[in-house]
Each structure stands twice: as C-alpha cells, then as structure tokens.
Coordinates of C-alpha atoms in Angstrom, one line a residue:
M1 CA 11.8 -78.1 22.6
A2 CA 12.7 -74.6 24.7
P3 CA 9.8 -72.7 25.7
T4 CA 8.6 -69.8 23.6
A5 CA 9.3 -66.3 25.3
I6 CA 6.6 -64.2 24.4
T7 CA 6.0 -60.2 25.7
I8 CA 2.4 -58.4 25.3
R9 CA 1.5 -55.3 25.1
H10 CA -1.9 -54.0 25.8
R11 CA -2.9 -50.4 25.8
T12 CA -6.8 -49.0 26.3
I13 CA -7.3 -45.9 25.8
Y14 CA -10.8 -43.5 26.7
R15 CA -11.2 -40.3 25.6
Y16 CA -13.9 -37.9 26.7
R17 CA -15.0 -34.3 26.7
T18 CA -14.9 -33.4 29.8
P19 CA -12.6 -34.5 33.2
V20 CA -15.0 -37.3 34.4
R21 CA -15.1 -39.4 37.9
L22 CA -14.2 -42.4 36.8
Q23 CA -15.8 -45.3 38.7
P24 CA -13.6 -48.4 39.6
H25 CA -12.9 -50.2 36.9
R26 CA -12.1 -54.6 37.0
L27 CA -9.1 -55.5 34.8
V28 CA -9.0 -58.7 33.8
L29 CA -5.6 -58.5 31.6
R30 CA -2.8 -61.0 33.7
P31 CA -2.2 -63.7 31.5
R32 CA -3.5 -67.3 33.6
E33 CA -0.8 -69.1 34.5
S34 CA -0.3 -73.5 34.0
R35 CA 2.0 -76.3 33.3
E36 CA 2.2 -75.1 29.6
L37 CA 2.3 -70.8 30.4
R38 CA 5.0 -69.4 33.3
L39 CA 4.1 -65.9 33.8
V40 CA 7.8 -64.2 34.3
G41 CA 6.3 -61.0 34.8
A42 CA 3.6 -58.6 34.7
E43 CA 3.3 -54.8 34.7
L44 CA 0.6 -52.9 34.9
A45 CA 0.4 -48.7 34.5
L46 CA -2.7 -46.3 34.7
T47 CA -2.7 -42.6 34.0
P48 CA -4.6 -41.2 36.3
E49 CA -2.9 -42.9 39.1
A50 CA -5.1 -45.3 41.2
S51 CA -4.8 -47.7 43.4
V52 CA -5.5 -51.3 42.1
T53 CA -6.2 -54.3 44.6
W54 CA -5.8 -57.7 43.1
A55 CA -8.5 -60.6 43.5
H56 CA -9.5 -64.2 42.5
D57 CA -12.7 -64.5 41.0
V58 CA -14.3 -67.8 41.3
F59 CA -13.1 -68.8 38.1
G60 CA -9.6 -68.6 39.4
N61 CA -8.7 -65.7 37.1
A62 CA -6.6 -62.6 38.3
V63 CA -8.8 -59.5 38.2
A64 CA -7.4 -56.1 39.4
T65 CA -9.9 -53.5 40.6
A66 CA -8.9 -49.9 40.1
S67 CA -10.2 -47.0 42.0
F68 CA -9.3 -43.2 40.8
A69 CA -9.6 -40.5 43.7
S70 CA -8.9 -37.3 41.1
P71 CA -10.8 -36.6 37.3
A72 CA -9.7 -37.6 34.4
D73 CA -10.9 -36.3 30.5
E74 CA -8.6 -39.3 29.6
L75 CA -7.9 -42.9 31.5
R76 CA -4.9 -44.3 30.0
I77 CA -4.6 -48.5 30.9
D78 CA -0.9 -50.2 29.8
S79 CA -0.6 -53.3 30.4
V80 CA 2.9 -55.4 29.6
S81 CA 2.7 -59.0 30.2
R82 CA 6.1 -61.4 29.8
I83 CA 5.2 -65.5 29.6
E84 CA 7.3 -68.9 28.3
L85 CA 4.2 -70.8 26.0
D86 CA 5.2 -74.4 26.1
A87 CA 2.2 -75.9 24.6
P88 CA 3.2 -78.8 21.8
A89 CA 1.0 -78.4 18.8
W90 CA -0.4 -82.0 18.4
P91 CA -1.3 -82.8 21.6
V92 CA -2.4 -86.4 23.1
F93 CA -5.0 -86.6 25.3
S94 CA -4.9 -89.5 27.9
I95 CA -8.9 -89.8 27.9
A96 CA -10.5 -91.6 31.0
A97 CA -12.1 -95.0 29.2
S98 CA -15.2 -93.9 30.5
A99 CA -15.8 -91.1 28.4
V100 CA -13.8 -92.7 24.7
A101 CA -17.0 -93.1 23.9
Y102 CA -20.2 -90.4 23.7
P103 CA -22.4 -90.5 25.1
F104 CA -21.0 -91.2 28.7
P105 CA -22.1 -90.1 32.0
Y106 CA -19.9 -87.5 34.4
S107 CA -19.3 -88.7 38.0
G108 CA -22.0 -87.3 40.8
D109 CA -19.2 -85.0 41.7
E110 CA -17.8 -84.2 38.2
R111 CA -21.4 -83.3 37.3
T112 CA -22.1 -80.9 40.5
D113 CA -18.5 -79.3 40.0
L114 CA -18.9 -78.6 36.6
G115 CA -22.9 -77.3 37.3
S116 CA -23.6 -74.4 35.0
L117 CA -21.0 -75.3 32.8
T118 CA -23.0 -78.2 31.7
L119 CA -26.3 -75.7 31.0
N120 CA -26.7 -74.2 28.0
Q121 CA -26.4 -70.1 28.4
H122 CA -29.0 -69.1 25.9
L123 CA -32.4 -70.1 24.9
D124 CA -33.2 -72.0 22.0
V125 CA -36.9 -72.1 21.8
E126 CA -37.0 -73.7 18.6
G127 CA -34.1 -76.4 19.6
R128 CA -32.2 -75.4 16.1
L129 CA -28.5 -75.3 18.4
R130 CA -28.5 -78.7 19.5
A131 CA -30.7 -80.3 16.0
W132 CA -27.2 -78.6 14.6
A133 CA -25.0 -79.9 17.2
R134 CA -26.8 -83.5 17.1
G135 CA -25.9 -83.2 13.4
F136 CA -22.6 -83.6 14.3
V137 CA -23.6 -87.3 16.2
M138 CA -22.4 -90.4 14.2
G139 CA -24.5 -93.1 15.3
D140 CA -25.5 -94.7 19.2
R141 CA -21.8 -94.7 20.3
T142 CA -19.2 -91.8 18.4
D143 CA -15.6 -91.4 19.4
T144 CA -15.8 -88.6 22.0
L145 CA -12.6 -86.6 20.3
S146 CA -13.6 -86.8 16.9
L147 CA -17.1 -85.5 17.5
L148 CA -15.7 -82.4 19.1
K149 CA -13.1 -82.1 16.8
D150 CA -15.6 -82.1 13.9
L151 CA -17.9 -79.9 15.8
N152 CA -14.9 -77.7 16.4
V153 CA -14.4 -77.9 12.3
G154 CA -18.5 -77.4 11.8
V155 CA -18.3 -73.9 13.3
W156 CA -14.9 -72.5 11.0
S157 CA -17.2 -74.4 8.2
G158 CA -20.3 -72.5 8.8
V159 CA -19.6 -69.7 10.3
V160 CA -17.3 -66.9 7.8
Y161 CA -15.5 -65.0 10.6
E162 CA -15.9 -61.5 10.6
I163 CA -14.5 -58.7 13.1
R164 CA -16.8 -56.9 15.0
E165 CA -15.9 -53.5 16.9
D166 CA -19.3 -52.9 18.6
E167 CA -19.9 -54.6 21.8
G168 CA -21.8 -57.4 23.2
T169 CA -21.7 -61.2 21.9
Q170 CA -24.5 -62.6 19.5
T171 CA -26.6 -65.7 20.5
P172 CA -25.6 -68.8 19.0
V173 CA -29.1 -69.4 17.1
E174 CA -28.0 -65.9 15.2
T175 CA -24.6 -66.9 14.3
L176 CA -25.8 -70.0 13.1
S177 CA -28.5 -67.5 11.0
R178 CA -26.5 -64.9 9.7
R179 CA -23.4 -67.6 9.1
R180 CA -21.6 -64.6 10.3
G181 CA -19.0 -64.2 13.1
S182 CA -16.4 -62.7 15.6
C183 CA -14.3 -65.0 17.8
R184 CA -16.3 -64.7 20.3
D185 CA -19.2 -65.2 18.3
L186 CA -18.3 -68.7 17.0
A187 CA -16.4 -69.4 20.5
T188 CA -19.4 -69.3 22.2
L189 CA -21.7 -71.5 19.7
F190 CA -19.3 -73.8 19.8
A191 CA -19.6 -73.7 23.7
E192 CA -22.9 -74.2 24.0
A193 CA -22.9 -76.7 20.8
T194 CA -21.0 -79.1 23.4
R195 CA -23.4 -78.1 26.8
S196 CA -26.2 -78.9 24.0
L197 CA -24.3 -82.2 24.0
G198 CA -24.3 -82.8 27.4
F199 CA -20.7 -81.8 27.6
G200 CA -19.0 -79.2 30.5
A201 CA -17.6 -76.7 28.5
R202 CA -16.2 -72.5 29.5
V203 CA -15.0 -69.6 26.9
V204 CA -11.7 -68.3 27.8
S205 CA -10.3 -64.6 26.9
G206 CA -6.5 -64.5 25.9
Y207 CA -4.2 -63.2 23.6
L208 CA -3.1 -65.0 19.7
Y209 CA 0.1 -66.1 18.9
D210 CA 0.6 -65.8 15.4
P211 CA 4.3 -65.0 14.6
G212 CA 4.2 -66.8 10.8
Q213 CA 1.2 -64.1 10.4
G214 CA -0.9 -67.2 8.9
L215 CA -3.7 -67.7 11.4
T216 CA -7.3 -66.4 11.1
G217 CA -8.4 -63.4 13.9
S218 CA -4.6 -62.2 13.8
A219 CA -3.5 -58.5 13.8
G220 CA 0.6 -58.8 12.5
A221 CA 2.2 -61.6 14.9
G222 CA -0.9 -61.7 17.7
S223 CA -4.1 -59.9 18.7
T224 CA -7.0 -60.5 21.3
H225 CA -8.8 -63.9 20.9
A226 CA -11.5 -66.0 21.9
W227 CA -11.9 -69.8 22.2
A228 CA -13.7 -73.0 24.8
E229 CA -12.4 -75.6 26.5
V230 CA -15.0 -78.9 27.0
Y231 CA -14.0 -81.0 30.4
L232 CA -13.6 -84.9 29.7
P233 CA -12.5 -87.7 32.6
G234 CA -8.6 -88.2 32.5
A235 CA -7.9 -85.0 30.1
G236 CA -8.9 -82.1 32.2
W237 CA -10.0 -79.2 29.9
I238 CA -9.2 -79.4 26.4
T239 CA -9.2 -76.6 24.3
F240 CA -10.7 -76.3 21.1
D241 CA -10.3 -72.5 18.6
P242 CA -12.9 -72.6 16.3
T243 CA -11.7 -69.5 14.6
N244 CA -8.6 -71.6 13.5
R245 CA -10.5 -75.5 13.8
S246 CA -7.7 -76.0 16.1
V247 CA -7.5 -78.4 19.0
G248 CA -4.8 -77.7 21.7
S249 CA -3.3 -74.3 23.4
A250 CA -0.2 -73.9 20.5
N251 CA -0.4 -70.0 19.7
L252 CA -3.3 -69.7 22.6
I253 CA -2.0 -67.5 25.7
P254 CA -5.3 -67.6 27.9
V255 CA -5.8 -64.2 30.2
A256 CA -9.3 -66.2 32.2
V257 CA -11.9 -68.7 31.9
A258 CA -15.3 -68.4 32.5
R259 CA -19.1 -69.5 31.9
D260 CA -20.2 -66.4 29.6
I261 CA -17.3 -64.0 27.8
R262 CA -18.9 -61.1 29.2
Q263 CA -17.8 -62.2 32.4
I264 CA -13.9 -62.0 31.3
M265 CA -13.7 -58.8 29.4
P266 CA -10.2 -57.3 29.5
V267 CA -11.9 -54.2 30.5
S268 CA -14.9 -53.0 32.0
G269 CA -16.5 -49.8 34.0
S270 CA -18.3 -46.8 34.3
Y271 CA -17.8 -43.0 34.8
L272 CA -19.8 -40.7 35.9
G273 CA -20.2 -37.2 34.0
A274 CA -22.3 -35.7 31.4
G275 CA -24.0 -37.8 29.3
D276 CA -22.5 -36.7 25.7
A277 CA -19.0 -36.9 27.9
F278 CA -17.3 -39.8 26.3
S279 CA -15.5 -39.3 23.3
D280 CA -14.2 -42.4 22.1
M281 CA -11.3 -44.9 22.9
A282 CA -8.5 -47.2 20.9
V283 CA -6.9 -50.5 21.8
T284 CA -3.9 -51.5 20.7
V285 CA -1.9 -55.0 21.5
S286 CA 1.4 -56.4 20.9
V287 CA 2.1 -60.2 21.0
S288 CA 5.3 -60.9 19.8
G289 CA 8.2 -62.9 20.6
D290 CA 11.6 -61.9 22.5
A291 CA 15.0 -63.3 20.7
S292 CA 16.9 -62.5 24.0
A293 CA 14.8 -63.8 26.4
T294 CA 15.6 -67.4 27.8
S295 CA 13.5 -69.9 29.7
G296 CA 15.7 -69.3 32.8
A297 CA 14.7 -65.5 32.9

C-alpha cells in the first residue's frame, strides 16, 4: 500500500493581561522520522518574532529553542508538518530467540545503553505496581510478547480514559487507585509496569491519526496523544498504546521519546512579569489526510 499523506497543524496561544518579557521557550513539535514515517515538510511560525535554534536532545528528538527580543501580551506558536506514514496495521516482530520467553536477560551492552529506561521513575513503597504487573506473568516461562500484550490490555481494561486539562501526570499508583486517567497517565502506567518486570521502556508523545473517528483519545480526525515503547532484542522498540489496547505504530505519529513524559511536552517556557499577568491559553490541533498529496511529494 502507498504511504498515507498527513498534515498536522498544531497551534498554541498564550495570552497575558499586560505585556510580559518572554523567556526562551522549548518547542518539541517536529515529527520524529523513521522507516515508517517520512517528514515531507515542516514550518514553524511565532508571534512575536523570535530567533530559533535547533538541536537534538539526548534521545535524538528535534528540539527548537525560541528566544524573544520584545515584550508581548500574546504568544502564538503555529506548527505545520506534512508527513507520509507507512506503518502496518498488523506488524510482525522478529524477536530474538533469547528473548521470546520471559524472563530473559538483556546483553551487557543493551542493559548499559538502556540504563535508566529499565528503572522505575516513581516511588512504589508498598510494591503495589510490581504486584499488579506480576499478575500478568503466567508461569515460570511466559511468552514475552503475549505478556506485554496482556499488560497493555490490562491497562486499557482497568483504567477508564478521561480528558485531563491540568498539567502533569498521575503516578502509576495514583492511576491504579483512581482507575481513571488521560493517555499520558495510561502510557506512564504501562511503561512503569513493564520496567518493574525488568524491561526497558520509554514514553512517546505525538499525534493520533483517526480518520474513522473511532479511536479513544481523538478529537475529530486526530489529536495530541501519548503511548509507550518497550525494547526487545531482535525486534527493537515495539509500540504499545494502552489507551486503545493497540500494538504497532499504525495511526500513531511520534514526535519525541523520553524516560518521562514531562521531558517532551510540546511547549514549555516561562515569562517575566506580574504574578497575575497570565490570562489564558488555547491549543488547537488538526490531523488530517491529504488526498491531493502523493508518495513522491
């Protein structure tokens, strides 16, 4: 099948009651290229005008830093990306024979390079998260991929999806207790649960492409989204979206990967001004297929 041409429009507006001096803002908005995703074009426009520098962070994510010269009572950030997505709906994973059954050891190099991605990032003093995750291990030797799929479905079935406008992410234990959470809460719970079992995992921020408008977490044909990836020898990083109990990258447009979701927020920054200067913010996202585009665009 030909790749799917998609356009992502992401607008963020901050409004202030009085002009403020904007400090440098960190922008993580550029889709992450891979063998399944080709970036055709990307545009970034800011008001007020800013000088923009680009760099790759420790995870290889493209990060823009915007520096502003003049005070403003409104900050507008417009990002438009055009991509071609070619991710199979039913992927097959070539897991190394040594990792087909759980538990298995990572090689010395793999464990060193995965580093903190194998370590839990949230306190679990009572061991509740690990006990919950261990409940999906069926016997002394469990099929690795089946275990991860069961855990993915376990998050989906055990936590009701909700839209949370407030900043930050719930701890995994909090999500288990509330049995409710946003996509970033479910992604964090899944990643932390797999880490408690010894896997290397990372969280992903990006967009959900939903032309049929039947997926959870989507507004219209698409929206911002979060999910997780687990590293398995031979197969590499395998995508799990617990919000939709799906495996593989179909319908998912990654922008950035990290140890913790707070490291890859789309827009982050601060300002100098009165304590009550901030008025409000608005975010609009559009993810749409482009029928006129071709794979050679």
